[in-house]
Amino acid sequence: MPRRTAAVLAVALCAALAPAMPLAAAAQNRPAPLSDARNAAASASSPDLDLAKSEAQWIDRDTVALPAGGAAAVSARLVYDRDGGITVKDGALGSEGRWLRLSKAAGGLTDAQLARFPQLKEYDAYTVDPRDRDRVGDALKSQLILTRRIADGALVTATGVQTAGVLDDLYAQKAGKASLGPAFTKSGVALSVWAPTAQSVAVDLAGRTVAMRRDAATGVWSVKGPRSWQGKQYRYAVKVWAPSVQKVVTNKVTDPYSTALTADSERSLVVDLDAKSLAPSGWSALKKPKAVPLRDAQIQELHIRDFSIEDRTAKHPGTYLAFTDKDSKGSEHLRELAKAGTSYVHLLPAFDIATIPEKKSEQTSPDCDLNSFGAASDRQQECVGKSAAKDAYNWGYDPYHYTVPEGSYATDPDGTARTVEFREMVKSLNGDGLRVVMDVVYNHTAASGQARTSVLDRIVPGYYQRLMADGSVATSTCCANTAPENAMMGKLVVDSIVTWAKEYKVDGFRFDLMGHHPKANILAVRKALDALTVAKDGVDGKKIILYGEGWNFGEVADDARFVQATQKNMAGTGIATFSDRARDAVRGGSPFDADPGVQGFASGLYTDPNSSKANGTEAEQKARLLHYQDLIKVGLTGNLAAYTFTGSDGRKVKGADVDYNGAPAGYADAPGDALAYADAHDNESLYDALTYKLPASTAPADRSRMQVLALATAALSQGPALSQAGTDLLRSKSLDRNSFDSGDWFNAIHWDCRDGNGFGRGLPPAADNKDKWPYATPLLTSVPAAKCADIEGTSAAYRDLLKIRTTEAAFGLATAGQVQEKLSFPLSGKDETPGVITMRLGDLVVVFNATPKTQEQRVGAVVGTSYRLHPVQAAGADPVVKSASYDAGSGTFQVPARTVAVFTR
């Protein structure tokens, strides 16, 4: 069950797991090397015999790698036993079964092997004896141990063996072309599962056992049956050696390529997604809203349950069908955003989720009168916490089955209603003028090993999960990491995405922790989508957008195992990554600050200081604010690495020269490489962050203006922008920084301003917020409630900015060269006004005034040129911005306090 805290590293935390293990290099998990004959005796007297570890790695059919050392060892073997009878007793193996002889390769791993497995650069290489290679397949279906002995025959090493590399070498080329899961033809259906290490596989089909046949070339087990199998329940019975429990097991497990499920994912269903009965009316002829290029995308990030669960006007609260309730407040608001320029709704995970009971009869809810407690009471979070594990709420970053819609959002989780209703949702959103993005989470699973919700690891143990040097499952995402660098996990990612695109007509995909994927895997997704055509597949795959979290951390950091899909590596690919640079500068500090009062550009740093000592001296605040303004300028260019401008120190700099916590601020090659945002589901909402950071005495109307100003830094940037749904309505989660499991009470969106904005619903849950309670308590009791005028005014002003952004072509420049030519910051340099950014963009001038005072910005280059306030703002909802003015004689723009004004020639 992940807890999401996507800050600088966007590390996904898992409530169901212990804290993540230290992120160690392979060398830190190796046994100490044996050096020459001097250590031979010690090695013999204290051998390293741990069969529960897997420190050897079988990387191809000919080669096994082992941590360097053991110079005194004179022989090595791969020992295997089909029945799992190898044990250690009294410093020796109780049984050695059969074996494959190994010889140490004098030259170590080859350059080609190291290119594939760079993390093994300090490993010794052993070659499988050609005389034994006919038994490789048998060994892989068995308990498998690598042993080393010294000259007198004493055992010095016995360890398990990681086999992902050799499985790819033996099977991946042909298995990669296999059709897995249920596949229908006119005459029947085939069920296929990749299980190359299984000793046997059968399908438990509607209560009877049907044998399956193994293809030796692919490792795929399959069975064919009549179309009467349609709708029947099934699971696979996989007999396999399971290292996690050190025995041979027969796992009854659902299909990782499931297309439909029974309630709570107990059984897979044989379902043809092309069946007419599963298509809503008009599905085959669905007309999409006009495709918007990624560089122009304006995205609303939305959780399905949040959208409607407390909307009294919704007929189907908390479900897919809520999006078909055209007269609901939520649907009306989405249509207003679409009219203003929002082009995509980004749905938080909607695939099958492991931690939500799908049957409503089994879901719990808080048994307290939550409304009766005070604004800063700890009773709400306590009550919500008691039911959290079994309530209907979770963000959903805990995948169970990747390619089936989540059942708890369906009116009936048992069967195919979820398929039909998901399609109804997509169809309805498209009809409202919005394309649909899915948040996908292929970088980890909810569980591994023999856990109930572990699917992949119970079919091919040790393959789909990424393993550390000792054979343990990597948990840098704080869940069980997957290994998309392994061919069949990479195939699963591509196949699953293509299914969502073809069968559910999804218009885009956001990859969670995309930096944990190889760049090659994400590019393979792009290639597969690009091959989809309307004539052949019913969708134009080239118009499907892709973006993700390109954070660089964990066991894969700095391309340690492969070239990652990180911010810097994805530049130029047409696949965007979230940019945290301007986000932090706009809000102030980082989401991990001990004191949440650290201010930024849109929260009053230097120009409207709060009482936090963490902000430093006045001089330090000014210097930091000016640097933040450089970061925001880079963000406004689309985070371009090569964009040149005058920095706050007066020097000419490139975007890549501006420092962001020791990394280059600019990393993009073209507009569209970086996605701008001021808030998302992770960390405090924008309103809550500003509540922590603005002076406590700030009036609600001024909080509203700073909210708009913060949103404007993303909406008016080059490239795509995202905001959390409800942020334009001052959405609050009562200061909860991590609401992944905080229930409807803290998460629901309030579309009707008379219901407030969610602020003051009690102290946020203790698990992730208790250390902030001393800061939160006085704010929850003293900050005045936002009124309808504040809430509706914020939304209307934001929509005005969206209209400007999506109707003025200058905000959607296609190349870095065009941005350099048309966009400038004429007042940058040592004399720049702290708290004010002036941007010239073609025929437009935009002034961001984050200060509490009216500001004048004189731009010498436009003296004599006629400018006026943009007609959208001049006729818009914000009365304050209408007082903005321009004097052509002096080239001076005058902008009211806490205001973004757009001027046009």
PDB file of N, CA, C and O in Angstrom, residues 424-465:
ATOM      1  N   GLU A 424     -17.733   3.906 -20.592  1.00  0.00           N
ATOM      2  CA  GLU A 424     -18.731   4.972 -20.483  1.00  0.00           C
ATOM      3  C   GLU A 424     -18.082   6.261 -19.967  1.00  0.00           C
ATOM      4  O   GLU A 424     -18.396   7.363 -20.416  1.00  0.00           O
ATOM      5  N   MET A 425     -17.172   6.100 -19.005  1.00  0.00           N
ATOM      6  CA  MET A 425     -16.474   7.258 -18.449  1.00  0.00           C
ATOM      7  C   MET A 425     -15.639   7.957 -19.516  1.00  0.00           C
ATOM      8  O   MET A 425     -15.700   9.192 -19.671  1.00  0.00           O
ATOM      9  N   VAL A 426     -14.850   7.190 -20.255  1.00  0.00           N
ATOM     10  CA  VAL A 426     -14.015   7.772 -21.310  1.00  0.00           C
ATOM     11  C   VAL A 426     -14.889   8.471 -22.346  1.00  0.00           C
ATOM     12  O   VAL A 426     -14.609   9.611 -22.759  1.00  0.00           O
ATOM     13  N   LYS A 427     -15.954   7.799 -22.745  1.00  0.00           N
ATOM     14  CA  LYS A 427     -16.861   8.356 -23.748  1.00  0.00           C
ATOM     15  C   LYS A 427     -17.474   9.674 -23.264  1.00  0.00           C
ATOM     16  O   LYS A 427     -17.558  10.652 -24.007  1.00  0.00           O
ATOM     17  N   SER A 428     -17.875   9.700 -22.005  1.00  0.00           N
ATOM     18  CA  SER A 428     -18.507  10.897 -21.473  1.00  0.00           C
ATOM     19  C   SER A 428     -17.523  12.057 -21.356  1.00  0.00           C
ATOM     20  O   SER A 428     -17.836  13.203 -21.712  1.00  0.00           O
ATOM     21  N   LEU A 429     -16.323  11.780 -20.875  1.00  0.00           N
ATOM     22  CA  LEU A 429     -15.315  12.829 -20.782  1.00  0.00           C
ATOM     23  C   LEU A 429     -14.943  13.352 -22.159  1.00  0.00           C
ATOM     24  O   LEU A 429     -14.781  14.567 -22.360  1.00  0.00           O
ATOM     25  N   ASN A 430     -14.805  12.446 -23.123  1.00  0.00           N
ATOM     26  CA  ASN A 430     -14.537  12.893 -24.490  1.00  0.00           C
ATOM     27  C   ASN A 430     -15.666  13.785 -24.994  1.00  0.00           C
ATOM     28  O   ASN A 430     -15.437  14.802 -25.653  1.00  0.00           O
ATOM     29  N   GLY A 431     -16.907  13.408 -24.663  1.00  0.00           N
ATOM     30  CA  GLY A 431     -18.053  14.217 -25.065  1.00  0.00           C
ATOM     31  C   GLY A 431     -18.065  15.584 -24.427  1.00  0.00           C
ATOM     32  O   GLY A 431     -18.635  16.529 -24.981  1.00  0.00           O
ATOM     33  N   ASP A 432     -17.432  15.712 -23.272  1.00  0.00           N
ATOM     34  CA  ASP A 432     -17.325  17.006 -22.590  1.00  0.00           C
ATOM     35  C   ASP A 432     -16.144  17.825 -23.095  1.00  0.00           C
ATOM     36  O   ASP A 432     -15.845  18.901 -22.545  1.00  0.00           O
ATOM     37  N   GLY A 433     -15.457  17.310 -24.101  1.00  0.00           N
ATOM     38  CA  GLY A 433     -14.340  18.050 -24.684  1.00  0.00           C
ATOM     39  C   GLY A 433     -13.001  17.749 -24.060  1.00  0.00           C
ATOM     40  O   GLY A 433     -12.035  18.488 -24.271  1.00  0.00           O
ATOM     41  N   LEU A 434     -12.915  16.662 -23.287  1.00  0.00           N
ATOM     42  CA  LEU A 434     -11.689  16.329 -22.562  1.00  0.00           C
ATOM     43  C   LEU A 434     -11.153  14.967 -22.984  1.00  0.00           C
ATOM     44  O   LEU A 434     -11.895  13.983 -23.027  1.00  0.00           O
ATOM     45  N   ARG A 435      -9.886  14.930 -23.301  1.00  0.00           N
ATOM     46  CA  ARG A 435      -9.222  13.645 -23.520  1.00  0.00           C
ATOM     47  C   ARG A 435      -8.823  13.054 -22.167  1.00  0.00           C
ATOM     48  O   ARG A 435      -8.786  13.763 -21.155  1.00  0.00           O
ATOM     49  N   VAL A 436      -8.507  11.756 -22.155  1.00  0.00           N
ATOM     50  CA  VAL A 436      -8.312  11.038 -20.893  1.00  0.00           C
ATOM     51  C   VAL A 436      -6.910  10.449 -20.818  1.00  0.00           C
ATOM     52  O   VAL A 436      -6.470   9.732 -21.718  1.00  0.00           O
ATOM     53  N   VAL A 437      -6.220  10.783 -19.726  1.00  0.00           N
ATOM     54  CA  VAL A 437      -4.904  10.219 -19.427  1.00  0.00           C
ATOM     55  C   VAL A 437      -5.054   9.240 -18.256  1.00  0.00           C
ATOM     56  O   VAL A 437      -5.767   9.523 -17.293  1.00  0.00           O
ATOM     57  N   MET A 438      -4.382   8.104 -18.346  1.00  0.00           N
ATOM     58  CA  MET A 438      -4.329   7.155 -17.233  1.00  0.00           C
ATOM     59  C   MET A 438      -2.991   7.235 -16.525  1.00  0.00           C
ATOM     60  O   MET A 438      -1.942   7.274 -17.167  1.00  0.00           O
ATOM     61  N   ASP A 439      -3.039   7.233 -15.215  1.00  0.00           N
ATOM     62  CA  ASP A 439      -1.841   7.139 -14.382  1.00  0.00           C
ATOM     63  C   ASP A 439      -1.514   5.653 -14.248  1.00  0.00           C
ATOM     64  O   ASP A 439      -2.323   4.871 -13.732  1.00  0.00           O
ATOM     65  N   VAL A 440      -0.348   5.235 -14.736  1.00  0.00           N
ATOM     66  CA  VAL A 440       0.006   3.816 -14.736  1.00  0.00           C
ATOM     67  C   VAL A 440       1.241   3.578 -13.862  1.00  0.00           C
ATOM     68  O   VAL A 440       2.143   4.407 -13.799  1.00  0.00           O
ATOM     69  N   VAL A 441       1.253   2.430 -13.212  1.00  0.00           N
ATOM     70  CA  VAL A 441       2.258   2.154 -12.172  1.00  0.00           C
ATOM     71  C   VAL A 441       2.889   0.787 -12.431  1.00  0.00           C
ATOM     72  O   VAL A 441       2.539  -0.213 -11.801  1.00  0.00           O
ATOM     73  N   TYR A 442       3.777   0.744 -13.382  1.00  0.00           N
ATOM     74  CA  TYR A 442       4.441  -0.513 -13.725  1.00  0.00           C
ATOM     75  C   TYR A 442       5.775  -0.679 -13.006  1.00  0.00           C
ATOM     76  O   TYR A 442       6.423  -1.712 -13.156  1.00  0.00           O
ATOM     77  N   ASN A 443       6.199   0.312 -12.232  1.00  0.00           N
ATOM     78  CA  ASN A 443       7.521   0.256 -11.612  1.00  0.00           C
ATOM     79  C   ASN A 443       7.564  -0.601 -10.357  1.00  0.00           C
ATOM     80  O   ASN A 443       8.633  -0.925  -9.869  1.00  0.00           O
ATOM     81  N   HIS A 444       6.394  -0.947  -9.805  1.00  0.00           N
ATOM     82  CA  HIS A 444       6.372  -1.815  -8.630  1.00  0.00           C
ATOM     83  C   HIS A 444       5.059  -2.584  -8.579  1.00  0.00           C
ATOM     84  O   HIS A 444       4.110  -2.270  -9.295  1.00  0.00           O
ATOM     85  N   THR A 445       5.037  -3.596  -7.746  1.00  0.00           N
ATOM     86  CA  THR A 445       3.817  -4.342  -7.471  1.00  0.00           C
ATOM     87  C   THR A 445       3.445  -4.134  -6.012  1.00  0.00           C
ATOM     88  O   THR A 445       4.259  -3.686  -5.198  1.00  0.00           O
ATOM     89  N   ALA A 446       2.224  -4.481  -5.682  1.00  0.00           N
ATOM     90  CA  ALA A 446       1.772  -4.319  -4.301  1.00  0.00           C
ATOM     91  C   ALA A 446       2.466  -5.311  -3.374  1.00  0.00           C
ATOM     92  O   ALA A 446       2.587  -5.064  -2.174  1.00  0.00           O
ATOM     93  N   ALA A 447       2.908  -6.428  -3.924  1.00  0.00           N
ATOM     94  CA  ALA A 447       3.548  -7.465  -3.106  1.00  0.00           C
ATOM     95  C   ALA A 447       4.399  -8.347  -4.001  1.00  0.00           C
ATOM     96  O   ALA A 447       4.316  -8.291  -5.228  1.00  0.00           O
ATOM     97  N   SER A 448       5.230  -9.175  -3.371  1.00  0.00           N
ATOM     98  CA  SER A 448       6.062 -10.125  -4.117  1.00  0.00           C
ATOM     99  C   SER A 448       6.081 -11.435  -3.350  1.00  0.00           C
ATOM    100  O   SER A 448       5.390 -11.602  -2.344  1.00  0.00           O
ATOM    101  N   GLY A 449       6.908 -12.357  -3.847  1.00  0.00           N
ATOM    102  CA  GLY A 449       7.003 -13.646  -3.174  1.00  0.00           C
ATOM    103  C   GLY A 449       5.683 -14.376  -3.178  1.00  0.00           C
ATOM    104  O   GLY A 449       4.940 -14.366  -4.162  1.00  0.00           O
ATOM    105  N   GLN A 450       5.354 -14.990  -2.061  1.00  0.00           N
ATOM    106  CA  GLN A 450       4.156 -15.817  -1.957  1.00  0.00           C
ATOM    107  C   GLN A 450       2.959 -15.065  -1.368  1.00  0.00           C
ATOM    108  O   GLN A 450       1.955 -15.683  -0.992  1.00  0.00           O
ATOM    109  N   ALA A 451       3.042 -13.747  -1.295  1.00  0.00           N
ATOM    110  CA  ALA A 451       1.927 -12.963  -0.756  1.00  0.00           C
ATOM    111  C   ALA A 451       0.676 -13.153  -1.612  1.00  0.00           C
ATOM    112  O   ALA A 451       0.749 -13.409  -2.818  1.00  0.00           O
ATOM    113  N   ARG A 452      -0.477 -12.978  -0.989  1.00  0.00           N
ATOM    114  CA  ARG A 452      -1.749 -13.223  -1.674  1.00  0.00           C
ATOM    115  C   ARG A 452      -1.911 -12.354  -2.917  1.00  0.00           C
ATOM    116  O   ARG A 452      -2.425 -12.808  -3.949  1.00  0.00           O
ATOM    117  N   THR A 453      -1.500 -11.105  -2.841  1.00  0.00           N
ATOM    118  CA  THR A 453      -1.681 -10.204  -3.975  1.00  0.00           C
ATOM    119  C   THR A 453      -0.462 -10.164  -4.903  1.00  0.00           C
ATOM    120  O   THR A 453      -0.369  -9.291  -5.762  1.00  0.00           O
ATOM    121  N   SER A 454       0.447 -11.097  -4.720  1.00  0.00           N
ATOM    122  CA  SER A 454       1.583 -11.239  -5.627  1.00  0.00           C
ATOM    123  C   SER A 454       1.159 -12.149  -6.775  1.00  0.00           C
ATOM    124  O   SER A 454       0.802 -13.304  -6.554  1.00  0.00           O
ATOM    125  N   VAL A 455       1.179 -11.622  -7.981  1.00  0.00           N
ATOM    126  CA  VAL A 455       0.786 -12.410  -9.148  1.00  0.00           C
ATOM    127  C   VAL A 455       2.019 -12.814  -9.951  1.00  0.00           C
ATOM    128  O   VAL A 455       2.299 -13.997 -10.154  1.00  0.00           O
ATOM    129  N   LEU A 456       2.790 -11.845 -10.374  1.00  0.00           N
ATOM    130  CA  LEU A 456       3.935 -12.112 -11.246  1.00  0.00           C
ATOM    131  C   LEU A 456       4.953 -13.017 -10.582  1.00  0.00           C
ATOM    132  O   LEU A 456       5.461 -13.967 -11.190  1.00  0.00           O
ATOM    133  N   ASP A 457       5.295 -12.733  -9.338  1.00  0.00           N
ATOM    134  CA  ASP A 457       6.361 -13.466  -8.658  1.00  0.00           C
ATOM    135  C   ASP A 457       5.951 -14.883  -8.288  1.00  0.00           C
ATOM    136  O   ASP A 457       6.805 -15.715  -7.991  1.00  0.00           O
ATOM    137  N   ARG A 458       4.678 -15.176  -8.301  1.00  0.00           N
ATOM    138  CA  ARG A 458       4.223 -16.541  -8.010  1.00  0.00           C
ATOM    139  C   ARG A 458       4.175 -17.395  -9.268  1.00  0.00           C
ATOM    140  O   ARG A 458       3.971 -18.598  -9.182  1.00  0.00           O
ATOM    141  N   ILE A 459       4.370 -16.756 -10.420  1.00  0.00           N
ATOM    142  CA  ILE A 459       4.388 -17.502 -11.678  1.00  0.00           C
ATOM    143  C   ILE A 459       5.817 -17.734 -12.153  1.00  0.00           C
ATOM    144  O   ILE A 459       6.193 -18.854 -12.517  1.00  0.00           O
ATOM    145  N   VAL A 460       6.622 -16.684 -12.146  1.00  0.00           N
ATOM    146  CA  VAL A 460       8.052 -16.823 -12.481  1.00  0.00           C
ATOM    147  C   VAL A 460       8.837 -16.174 -11.343  1.00  0.00           C
ATOM    148  O   VAL A 460       9.242 -15.007 -11.430  1.00  0.00           O
ATOM    149  N   PRO A 461       9.068 -16.915 -10.262  1.00  0.00           N
ATOM    150  CA  PRO A 461       9.736 -16.319  -9.097  1.00  0.00           C
ATOM    151  C   PRO A 461      11.093 -15.714  -9.452  1.00  0.00           C
ATOM    152  O   PRO A 461      11.899 -16.318 -10.167  1.00  0.00           O
ATOM    153  N   GLY A 462      11.308 -14.492  -8.958  1.00  0.00           N
ATOM    154  CA  GLY A 462      12.607 -13.851  -9.132  1.00  0.00           C
ATOM    155  C   GLY A 462      12.841 -13.226 -10.473  1.00  0.00           C
ATOM    156  O   GLY A 462      13.929 -12.696 -10.726  1.00  0.00           O
ATOM    157  N   TYR A 463      11.833 -13.231 -11.356  1.00  0.00           N
ATOM    158  CA  TYR A 463      12.052 -12.679 -12.693  1.00  0.00           C
ATOM    159  C   TYR A 463      11.469 -11.280 -12.843  1.00  0.00           C
ATOM    160  O   TYR A 463      12.150 -10.341 -13.260  1.00  0.00           O
ATOM    161  N   TYR A 464      10.214 -11.118 -12.529  1.00  0.00           N
ATOM    162  CA  TYR A 464       9.539  -9.848 -12.772  1.00  0.00           C
ATOM    163  C   TYR A 464       9.921  -8.768 -11.765  1.00  0.00           C
ATOM    164  O   TYR A 464       9.749  -7.588 -12.029  1.00  0.00           O
ATOM    165  N   GLN A 465      10.414  -9.175 -10.598  1.00  0.00           N
ATOM    166  CA  GLN A 465      10.824  -8.193  -9.601  1.00  0.00           C
ATOM    167  C   GLN A 465      12.314  -7.900  -9.765  1.00  0.00           C
ATOM    168  O   GLN A 465      13.105  -8.804 -10.080  1.00  0.00           O
TER     169      GLN A 465
END
